[in-house]
Short mmCIF file of C-alpha atoms in Angstrom, two decimals:
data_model
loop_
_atom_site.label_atom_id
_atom_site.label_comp_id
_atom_site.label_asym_id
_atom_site.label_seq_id
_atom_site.Cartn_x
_atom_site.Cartn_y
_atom_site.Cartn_z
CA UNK A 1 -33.89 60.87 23.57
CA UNK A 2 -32.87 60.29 27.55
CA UNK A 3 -29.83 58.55 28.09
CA UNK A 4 -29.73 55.26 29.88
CA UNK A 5 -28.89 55.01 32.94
CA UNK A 6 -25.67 53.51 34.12
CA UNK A 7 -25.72 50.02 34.82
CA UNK A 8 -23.95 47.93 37.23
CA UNK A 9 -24.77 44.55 36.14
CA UNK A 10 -25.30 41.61 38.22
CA UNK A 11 -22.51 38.66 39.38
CA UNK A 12 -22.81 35.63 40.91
CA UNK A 13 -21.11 31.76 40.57
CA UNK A 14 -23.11 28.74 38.97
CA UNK A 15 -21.57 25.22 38.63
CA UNK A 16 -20.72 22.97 41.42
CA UNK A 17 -17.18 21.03 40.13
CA UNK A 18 -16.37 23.80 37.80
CA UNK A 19 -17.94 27.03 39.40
CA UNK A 20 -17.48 29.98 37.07
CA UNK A 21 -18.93 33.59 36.89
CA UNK A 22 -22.31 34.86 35.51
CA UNK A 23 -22.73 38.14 34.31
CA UNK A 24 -26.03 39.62 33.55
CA UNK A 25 -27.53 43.68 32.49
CA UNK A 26 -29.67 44.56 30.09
CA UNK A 27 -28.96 45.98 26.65
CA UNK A 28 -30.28 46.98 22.84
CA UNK A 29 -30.68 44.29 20.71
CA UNK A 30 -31.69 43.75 16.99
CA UNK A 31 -34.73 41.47 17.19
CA UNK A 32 -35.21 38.95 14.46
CA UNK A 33 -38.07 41.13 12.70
CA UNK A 34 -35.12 43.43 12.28
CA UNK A 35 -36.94 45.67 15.10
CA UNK A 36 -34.69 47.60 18.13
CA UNK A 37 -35.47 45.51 21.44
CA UNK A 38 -34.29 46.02 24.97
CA UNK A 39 -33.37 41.93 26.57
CA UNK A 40 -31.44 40.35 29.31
CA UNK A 41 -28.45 39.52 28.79
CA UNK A 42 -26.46 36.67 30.53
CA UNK A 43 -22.49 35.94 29.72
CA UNK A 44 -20.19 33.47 31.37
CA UNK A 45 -17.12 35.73 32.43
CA UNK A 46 -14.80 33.43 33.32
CA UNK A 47 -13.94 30.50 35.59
CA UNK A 48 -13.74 30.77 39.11
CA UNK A 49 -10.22 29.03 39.03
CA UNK A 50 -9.11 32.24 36.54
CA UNK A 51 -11.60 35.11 37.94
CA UNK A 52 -10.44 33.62 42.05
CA UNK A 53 -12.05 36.88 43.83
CA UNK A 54 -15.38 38.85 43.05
CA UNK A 55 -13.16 42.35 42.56
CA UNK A 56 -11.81 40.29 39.85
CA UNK A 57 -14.71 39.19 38.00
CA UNK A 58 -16.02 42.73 38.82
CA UNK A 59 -13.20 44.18 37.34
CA UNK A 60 -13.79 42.07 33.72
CA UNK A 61 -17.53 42.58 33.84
CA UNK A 62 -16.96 46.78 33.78
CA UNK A 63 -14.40 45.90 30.42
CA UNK A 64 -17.99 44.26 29.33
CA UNK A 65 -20.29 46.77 30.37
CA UNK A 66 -18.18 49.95 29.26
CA UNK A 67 -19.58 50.38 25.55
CA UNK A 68 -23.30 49.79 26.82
CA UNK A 69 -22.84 52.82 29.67
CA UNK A 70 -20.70 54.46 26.95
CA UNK A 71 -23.24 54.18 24.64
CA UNK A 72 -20.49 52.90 21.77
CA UNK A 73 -21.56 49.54 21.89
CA UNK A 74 -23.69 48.60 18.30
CA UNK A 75 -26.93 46.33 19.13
CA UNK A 76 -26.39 42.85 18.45
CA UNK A 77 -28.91 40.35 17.25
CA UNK A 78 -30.97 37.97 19.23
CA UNK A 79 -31.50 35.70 16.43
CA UNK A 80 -30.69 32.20 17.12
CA UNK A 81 -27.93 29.94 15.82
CA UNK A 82 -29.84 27.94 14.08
CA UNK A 83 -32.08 30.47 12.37
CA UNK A 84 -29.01 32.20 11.08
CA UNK A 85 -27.36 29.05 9.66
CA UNK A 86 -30.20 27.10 8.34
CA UNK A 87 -31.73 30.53 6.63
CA UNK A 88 -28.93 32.62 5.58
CA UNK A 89 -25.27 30.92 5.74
CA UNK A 90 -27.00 27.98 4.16
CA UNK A 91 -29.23 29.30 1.35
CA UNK A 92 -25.69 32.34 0.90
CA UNK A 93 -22.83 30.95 1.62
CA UNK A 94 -22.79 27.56 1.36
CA UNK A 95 -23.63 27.53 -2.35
CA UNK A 96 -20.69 29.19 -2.84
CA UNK A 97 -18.85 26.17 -2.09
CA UNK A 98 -17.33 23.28 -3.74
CA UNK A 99 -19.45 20.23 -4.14
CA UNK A 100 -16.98 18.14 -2.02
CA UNK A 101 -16.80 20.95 0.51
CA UNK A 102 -20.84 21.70 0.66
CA UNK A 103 -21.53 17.78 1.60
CA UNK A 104 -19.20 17.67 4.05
CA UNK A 105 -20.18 20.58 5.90
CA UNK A 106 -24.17 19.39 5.47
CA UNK A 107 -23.11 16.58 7.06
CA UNK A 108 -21.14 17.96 10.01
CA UNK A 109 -23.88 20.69 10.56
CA UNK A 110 -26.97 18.14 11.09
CA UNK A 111 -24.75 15.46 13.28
CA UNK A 112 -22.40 17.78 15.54
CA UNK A 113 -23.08 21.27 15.21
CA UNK A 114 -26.95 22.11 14.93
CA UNK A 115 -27.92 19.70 17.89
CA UNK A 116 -25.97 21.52 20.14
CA UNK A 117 -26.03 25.05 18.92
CA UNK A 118 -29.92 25.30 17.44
CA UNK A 119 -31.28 26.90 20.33
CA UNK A 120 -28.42 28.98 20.91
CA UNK A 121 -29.03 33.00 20.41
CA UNK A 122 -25.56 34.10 18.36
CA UNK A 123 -24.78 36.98 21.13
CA UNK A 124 -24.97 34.67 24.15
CA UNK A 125 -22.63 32.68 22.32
CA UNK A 126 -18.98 33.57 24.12
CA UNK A 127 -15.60 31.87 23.64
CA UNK A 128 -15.93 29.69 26.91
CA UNK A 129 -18.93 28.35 25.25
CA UNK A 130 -17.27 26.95 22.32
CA UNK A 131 -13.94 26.05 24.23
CA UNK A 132 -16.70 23.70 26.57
CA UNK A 133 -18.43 22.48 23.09
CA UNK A 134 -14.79 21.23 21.84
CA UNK A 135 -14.44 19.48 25.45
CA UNK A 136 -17.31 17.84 25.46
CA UNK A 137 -17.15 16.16 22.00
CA UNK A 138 -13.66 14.60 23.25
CA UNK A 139 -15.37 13.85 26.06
CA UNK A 140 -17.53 11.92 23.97
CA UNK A 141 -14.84 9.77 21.94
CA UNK A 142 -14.91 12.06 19.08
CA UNK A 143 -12.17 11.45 16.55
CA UNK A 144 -10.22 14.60 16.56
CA UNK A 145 -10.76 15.68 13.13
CA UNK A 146 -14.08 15.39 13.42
CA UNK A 147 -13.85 18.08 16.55
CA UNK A 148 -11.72 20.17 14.22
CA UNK A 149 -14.42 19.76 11.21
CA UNK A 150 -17.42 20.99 13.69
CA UNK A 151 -15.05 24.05 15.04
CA UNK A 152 -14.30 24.64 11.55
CA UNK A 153 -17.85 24.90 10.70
CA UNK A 154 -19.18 26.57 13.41
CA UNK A 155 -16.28 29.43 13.54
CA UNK A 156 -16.96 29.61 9.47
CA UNK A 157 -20.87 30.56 10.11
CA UNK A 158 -20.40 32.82 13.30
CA UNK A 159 -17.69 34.85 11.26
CA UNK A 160 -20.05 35.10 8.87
CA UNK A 161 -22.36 36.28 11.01
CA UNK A 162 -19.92 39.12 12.22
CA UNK A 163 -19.57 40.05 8.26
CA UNK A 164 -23.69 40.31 8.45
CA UNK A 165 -23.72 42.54 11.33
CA UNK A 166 -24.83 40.14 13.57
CA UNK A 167 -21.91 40.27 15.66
CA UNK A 168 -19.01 42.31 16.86
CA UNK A 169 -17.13 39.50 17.13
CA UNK A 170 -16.63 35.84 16.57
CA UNK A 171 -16.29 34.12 20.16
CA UNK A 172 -14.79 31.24 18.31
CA UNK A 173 -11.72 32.57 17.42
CA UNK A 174 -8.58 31.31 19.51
CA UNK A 175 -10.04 27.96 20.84
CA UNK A 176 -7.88 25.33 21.73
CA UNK A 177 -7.14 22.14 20.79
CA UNK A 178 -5.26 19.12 22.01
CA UNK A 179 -2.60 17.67 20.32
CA UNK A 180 -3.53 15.34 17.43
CA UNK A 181 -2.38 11.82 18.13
CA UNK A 182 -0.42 9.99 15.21
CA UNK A 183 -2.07 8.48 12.51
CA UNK A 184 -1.44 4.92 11.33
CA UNK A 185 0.21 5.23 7.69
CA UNK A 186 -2.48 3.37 5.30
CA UNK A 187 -2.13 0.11 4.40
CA UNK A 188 0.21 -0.21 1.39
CA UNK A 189 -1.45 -2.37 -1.29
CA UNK A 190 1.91 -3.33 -3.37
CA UNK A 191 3.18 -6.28 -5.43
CA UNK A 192 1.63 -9.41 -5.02
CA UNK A 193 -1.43 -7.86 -3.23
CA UNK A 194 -2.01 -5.25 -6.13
CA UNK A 195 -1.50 -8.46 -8.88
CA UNK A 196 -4.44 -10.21 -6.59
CA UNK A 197 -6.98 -7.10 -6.59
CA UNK A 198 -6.31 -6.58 -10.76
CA UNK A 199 -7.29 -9.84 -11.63
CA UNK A 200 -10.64 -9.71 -9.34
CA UNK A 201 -11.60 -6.54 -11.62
CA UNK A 202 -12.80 -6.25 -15.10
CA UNK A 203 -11.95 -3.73 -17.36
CA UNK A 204 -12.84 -0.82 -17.56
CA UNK A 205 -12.02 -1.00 -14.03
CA UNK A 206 -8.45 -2.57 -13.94
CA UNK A 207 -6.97 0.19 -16.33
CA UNK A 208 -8.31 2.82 -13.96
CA UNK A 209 -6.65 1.63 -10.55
CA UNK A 210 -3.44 1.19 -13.07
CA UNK A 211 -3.61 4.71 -13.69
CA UNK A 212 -4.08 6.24 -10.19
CA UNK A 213 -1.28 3.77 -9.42
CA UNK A 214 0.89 4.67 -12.26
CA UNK A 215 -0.23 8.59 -12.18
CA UNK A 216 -0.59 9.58 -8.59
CA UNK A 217 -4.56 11.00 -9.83
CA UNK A 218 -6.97 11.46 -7.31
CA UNK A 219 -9.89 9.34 -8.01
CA UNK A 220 -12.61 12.55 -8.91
CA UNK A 221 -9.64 13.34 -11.63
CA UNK A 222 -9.57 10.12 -13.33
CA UNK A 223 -13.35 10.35 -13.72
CA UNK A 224 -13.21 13.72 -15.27
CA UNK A 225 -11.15 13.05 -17.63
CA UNK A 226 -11.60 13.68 -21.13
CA UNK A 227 -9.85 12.83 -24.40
CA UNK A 228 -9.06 16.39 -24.82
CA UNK A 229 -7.03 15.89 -21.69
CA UNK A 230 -4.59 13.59 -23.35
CA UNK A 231 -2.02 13.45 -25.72
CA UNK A 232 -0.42 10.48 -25.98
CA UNK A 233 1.83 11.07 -28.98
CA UNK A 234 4.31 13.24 -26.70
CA UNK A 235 2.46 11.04 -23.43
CA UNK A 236 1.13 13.89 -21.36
CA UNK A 237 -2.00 14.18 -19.01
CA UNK A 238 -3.78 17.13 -18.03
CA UNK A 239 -5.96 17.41 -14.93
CA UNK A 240 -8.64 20.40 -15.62
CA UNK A 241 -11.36 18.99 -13.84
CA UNK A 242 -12.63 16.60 -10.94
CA UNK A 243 -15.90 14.95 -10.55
CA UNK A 244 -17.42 14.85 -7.05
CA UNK A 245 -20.55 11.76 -7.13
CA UNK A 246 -21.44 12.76 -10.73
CA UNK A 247 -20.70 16.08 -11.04
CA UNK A 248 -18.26 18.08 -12.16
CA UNK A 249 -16.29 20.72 -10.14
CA UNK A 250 -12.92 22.72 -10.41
CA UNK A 251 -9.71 20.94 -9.30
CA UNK A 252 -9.01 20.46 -5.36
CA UNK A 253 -6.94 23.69 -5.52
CA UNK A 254 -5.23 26.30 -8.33
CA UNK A 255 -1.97 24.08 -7.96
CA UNK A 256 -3.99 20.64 -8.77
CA UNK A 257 -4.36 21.88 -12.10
CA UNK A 258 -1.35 20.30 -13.86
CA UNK A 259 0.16 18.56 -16.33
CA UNK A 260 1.94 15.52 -15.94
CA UNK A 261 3.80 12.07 -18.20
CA UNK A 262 2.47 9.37 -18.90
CA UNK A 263 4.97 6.15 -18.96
CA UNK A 264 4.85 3.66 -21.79
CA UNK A 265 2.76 1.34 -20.25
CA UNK A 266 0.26 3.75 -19.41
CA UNK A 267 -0.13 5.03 -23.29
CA UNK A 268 -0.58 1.49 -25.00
CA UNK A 269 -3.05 1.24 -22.26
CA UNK A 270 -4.87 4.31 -23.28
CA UNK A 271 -4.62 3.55 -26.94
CA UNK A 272 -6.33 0.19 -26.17
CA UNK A 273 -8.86 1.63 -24.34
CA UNK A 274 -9.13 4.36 -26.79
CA UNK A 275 -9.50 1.80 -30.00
CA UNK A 276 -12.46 0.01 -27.91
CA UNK A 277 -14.40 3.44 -27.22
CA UNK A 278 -17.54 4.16 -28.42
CA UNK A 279 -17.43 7.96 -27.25
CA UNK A 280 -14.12 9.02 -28.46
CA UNK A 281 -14.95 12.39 -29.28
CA UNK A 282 -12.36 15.25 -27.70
CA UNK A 283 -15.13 16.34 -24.97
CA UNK A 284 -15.65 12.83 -24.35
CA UNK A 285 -15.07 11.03 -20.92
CA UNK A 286 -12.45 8.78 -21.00
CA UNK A 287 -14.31 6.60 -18.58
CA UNK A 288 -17.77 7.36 -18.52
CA UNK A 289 -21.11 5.52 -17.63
CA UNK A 290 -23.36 4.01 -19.90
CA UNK A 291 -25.13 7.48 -20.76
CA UNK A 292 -21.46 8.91 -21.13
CA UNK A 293 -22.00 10.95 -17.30
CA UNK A 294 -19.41 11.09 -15.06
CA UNK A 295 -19.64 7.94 -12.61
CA UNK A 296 -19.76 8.09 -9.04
CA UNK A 297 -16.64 7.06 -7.00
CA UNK A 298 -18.97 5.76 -4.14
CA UNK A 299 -20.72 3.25 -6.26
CA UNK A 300 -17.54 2.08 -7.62
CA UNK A 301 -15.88 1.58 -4.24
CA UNK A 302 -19.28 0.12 -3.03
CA UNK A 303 -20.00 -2.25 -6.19
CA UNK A 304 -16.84 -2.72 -7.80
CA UNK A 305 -13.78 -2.14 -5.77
CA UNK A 306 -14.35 -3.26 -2.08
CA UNK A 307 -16.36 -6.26 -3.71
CA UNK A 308 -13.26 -7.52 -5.48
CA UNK A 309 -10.61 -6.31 -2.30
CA UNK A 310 -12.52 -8.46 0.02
CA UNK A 311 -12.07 -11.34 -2.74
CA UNK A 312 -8.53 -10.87 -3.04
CA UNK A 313 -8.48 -11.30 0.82
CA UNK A 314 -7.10 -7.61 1.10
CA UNK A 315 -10.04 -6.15 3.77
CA UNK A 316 -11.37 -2.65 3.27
CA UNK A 317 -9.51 -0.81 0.25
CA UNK A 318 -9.94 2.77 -0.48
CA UNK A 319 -9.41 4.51 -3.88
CA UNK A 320 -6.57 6.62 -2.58
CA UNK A 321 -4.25 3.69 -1.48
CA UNK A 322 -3.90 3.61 -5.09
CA UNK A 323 -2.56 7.38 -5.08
CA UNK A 324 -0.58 6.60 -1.87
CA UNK A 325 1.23 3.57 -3.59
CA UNK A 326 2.47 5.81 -6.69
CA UNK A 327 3.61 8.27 -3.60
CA UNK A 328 5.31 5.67 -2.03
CA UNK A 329 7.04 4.54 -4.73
CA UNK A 330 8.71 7.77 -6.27
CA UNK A 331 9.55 8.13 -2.39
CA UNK A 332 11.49 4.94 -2.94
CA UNK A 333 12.90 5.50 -6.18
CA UNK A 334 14.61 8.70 -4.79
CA UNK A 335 12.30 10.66 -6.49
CA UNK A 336 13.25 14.48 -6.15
CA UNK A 337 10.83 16.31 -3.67
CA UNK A 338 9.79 19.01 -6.36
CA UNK A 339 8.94 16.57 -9.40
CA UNK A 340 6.86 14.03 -6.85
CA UNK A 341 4.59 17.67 -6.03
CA UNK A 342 3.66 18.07 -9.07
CA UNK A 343 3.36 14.91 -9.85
CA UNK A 344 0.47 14.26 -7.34
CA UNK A 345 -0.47 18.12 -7.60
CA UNK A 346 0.60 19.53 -4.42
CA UNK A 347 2.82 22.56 -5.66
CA UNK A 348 2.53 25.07 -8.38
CA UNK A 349 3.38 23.40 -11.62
CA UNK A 350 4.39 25.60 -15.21
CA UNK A 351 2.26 24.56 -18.18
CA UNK A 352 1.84 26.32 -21.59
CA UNK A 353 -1.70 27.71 -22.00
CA UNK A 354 -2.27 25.44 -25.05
CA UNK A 355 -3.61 22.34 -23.69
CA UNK A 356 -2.37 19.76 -26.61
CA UNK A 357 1.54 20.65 -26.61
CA UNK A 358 3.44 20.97 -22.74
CA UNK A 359 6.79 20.61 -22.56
CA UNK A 360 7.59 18.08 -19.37
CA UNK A 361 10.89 18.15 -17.83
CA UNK A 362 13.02 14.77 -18.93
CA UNK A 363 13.70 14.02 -15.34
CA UNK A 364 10.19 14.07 -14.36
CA UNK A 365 9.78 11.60 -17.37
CA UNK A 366 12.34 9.07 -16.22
CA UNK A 367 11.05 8.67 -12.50
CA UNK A 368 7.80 7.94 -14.01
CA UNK A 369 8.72 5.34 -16.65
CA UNK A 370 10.83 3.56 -13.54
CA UNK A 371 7.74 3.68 -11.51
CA UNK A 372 6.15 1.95 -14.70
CA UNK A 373 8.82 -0.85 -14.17
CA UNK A 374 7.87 -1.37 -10.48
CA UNK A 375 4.41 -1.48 -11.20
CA UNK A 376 4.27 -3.33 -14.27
CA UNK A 377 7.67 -5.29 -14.77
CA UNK A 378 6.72 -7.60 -16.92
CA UNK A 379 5.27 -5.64 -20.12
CA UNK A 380 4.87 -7.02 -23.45
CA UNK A 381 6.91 -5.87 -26.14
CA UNK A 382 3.52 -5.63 -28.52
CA UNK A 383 2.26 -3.02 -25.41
CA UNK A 384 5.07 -0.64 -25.74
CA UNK A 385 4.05 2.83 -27.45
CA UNK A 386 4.24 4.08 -30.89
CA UNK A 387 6.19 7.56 -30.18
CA UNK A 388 7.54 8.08 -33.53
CA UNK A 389 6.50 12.00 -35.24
CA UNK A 390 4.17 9.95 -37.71
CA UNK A 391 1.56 9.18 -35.19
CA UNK A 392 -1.43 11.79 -34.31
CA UNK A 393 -1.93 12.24 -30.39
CA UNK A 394 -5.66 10.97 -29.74
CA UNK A 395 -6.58 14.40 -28.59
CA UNK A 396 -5.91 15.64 -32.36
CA UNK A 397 -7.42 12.27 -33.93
CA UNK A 398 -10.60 12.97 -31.88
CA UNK A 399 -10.31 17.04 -32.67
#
């Protein structure tokens, strides 16, 4: 087979505020049939402000051209962005994800990232390209996570595409960012404010912000929670599953899986709840809908919740301000750092593998019964919990 000849490329500047340097040569290319192809190919070297004199930008363009004279260089595809992502990351990899994790990324794939990338072929793709892409959305009065999201996502399916031999490399490694500005804390939804929003909610919905509050759960835990879960002889709670808009998924993370007290209140509540049941067996919901599925946190917030915020007079209320007031409060109970992680499940917890008897430290047990008292100080004596050895836990009961 003759040897190609030796190519010099071709240079010149395009832009008129912000000039840079265009390279162009030929080389082999995978076609999207798979087949070996011979294109053009064009590649932004560099600004003019970093390349300054043409020996310079010649100098870069022979570091590009040396595996294609060498012949070392491996043919990279021609397939287009949005081919690649909407055929193969999406029907491979993003299946792979968590349910949580796949709808967020559909979303920030049709909004930010496919209208600007579609058309793009993945080798003409180069890291100036995705450095002008983050520009641009801040130019646009992006937030700046949602930048980060769409950089996320993009980098995600180009390495992917460098695992698939699409590639060499990923062009949007390295980018940079500006800093993030400071977020306002959330609003804190506390004493007489969380009083107002209980009484605007019926049960089974008032027991369930009490938890979060009292427990520090994240909302998609509380609604995958199952009888099994709980043992409220010896007051323990443990989170094996979440629930992401009706369907159930593994934890957050390894370390969200954990085990954590209940406080007094929190078990007559439970019992209560428990007594009224009609699906009380040990695979049971503790909170299900009316076919016993898991429910979905957005029609709660959107039918239940914000509904009866907005007539407490308390504006827009999320479910995790209920998770950020139990934070707040071990914060101001003094709360060591290490028991208030595992309490909310942000560190590495140590649980037995039997999931009816865990042995909780007595210090972690205190700060939540004093939470209890900040929540709930005014508990009647007929609520407080039967914890005596004679009483079955209502995971056993329902065994």
């Amino acid at each position: 087979m003759a040897r190609r000849p030796y190519q010099a490329g071709c240079l010149f500047k395009r832009g008129k505020r912000r000039k840079v340097w265009v390279a162009r040569w030929r080389e082999d290319v995978l076609l999207e049939g798979g087949q070996l192809g011979r294109l053009h190919r064009s590649v932004v070297l560099d600004t003019v402000a970093e390349l300054p004199t043409k020996r310079h930008a010649l100098t870069k363009l022979e570091e590009q051209l040396r595996p294609v004279n060498q012949g070392t260089g491996r043919p990279e595809a021609s397939m287009r962005f949005g081919v690649f992502a909407e055929s193969q990351w999406s029907a491979l990899v993003l299946p792979t994800l968590k349910l949580s994790t796949q709808h967020g990324y559909k979303n920030v794939l049709a909004k930010h990232v496919l209208p600007f990338w579609r058309e793009w072929r993945l080798r003409d793709i180069g890291k100036l390209d995705v450095q002008q892409f983050v520009a641009d959305k801040f130019r646009q009065q992006a937030g700046w996570q949602t930048v980060r999201n769409s950089w996320t996502l993009l980098s995600g399916i180009l390495e992917t595409a460098v695992e698939y031999g699409y590639l060499t490399v990923n062009p949007a490694r390295g980018v940079k960012f500006p800093p993030q500005k400071l977020r306002e804390a959330p609003a804190m939804i506390a004493g007489d404010d969380f009083t107002k929003l209980l009484k605007e909610v019926d049960e089974p919905y008032r027991m369930m912000i009490g938890l979060i509050a009292a427990t520090g759960l994240r909302i998609g835990e509380l609604l995958a929670l199952r009888w099994r879960n709980l043992d409220l002889t010896i007051g323990t709670l443990s989170v094996r599953e979440s629930v992401f808009e009706g369907k159930t998924q593994q934890p957050k993370t390894q370390k969200a899986r954990r085990t954590i007290p209940l406080g007094p209140h929190a078990i007559a509540l439970l019992k209560e709840h428990h007594d009224r049941a009609t699906r009380k067996s040990a695979d049971d919901l503790v909170f299900p809908n009316r076919l016993g599925e898991p429910m979905r946190e957005s029609k709660l917030l959107g039918r239940v919740l914000q509904p009866a915020a907005e007539r407490a007079g308390l504006g827009r209320v999320t479910w995790h301000q209920f998770r950020h007031i139990h934070s707040s409060l071990l914060n101001d109970l003094r709360v060591p750092v290490k028991i208030a992680q595992e309490q909310l499940g942000h560190a590495s917890i140590s649980t037995t593998l039997n999931i009816y008897t865990h042995v909780v430290d007595a210090s972690h047990r205190q700060a939540i019964e004093a939470l209890e008292r900040q929540l709930f100080p005014t508990v009647p004596k007929s609520q407080e919990p039967d914890t005596s050895s004679d009483s079955l836990s209502v995971s056993k009961r329902a065994g």
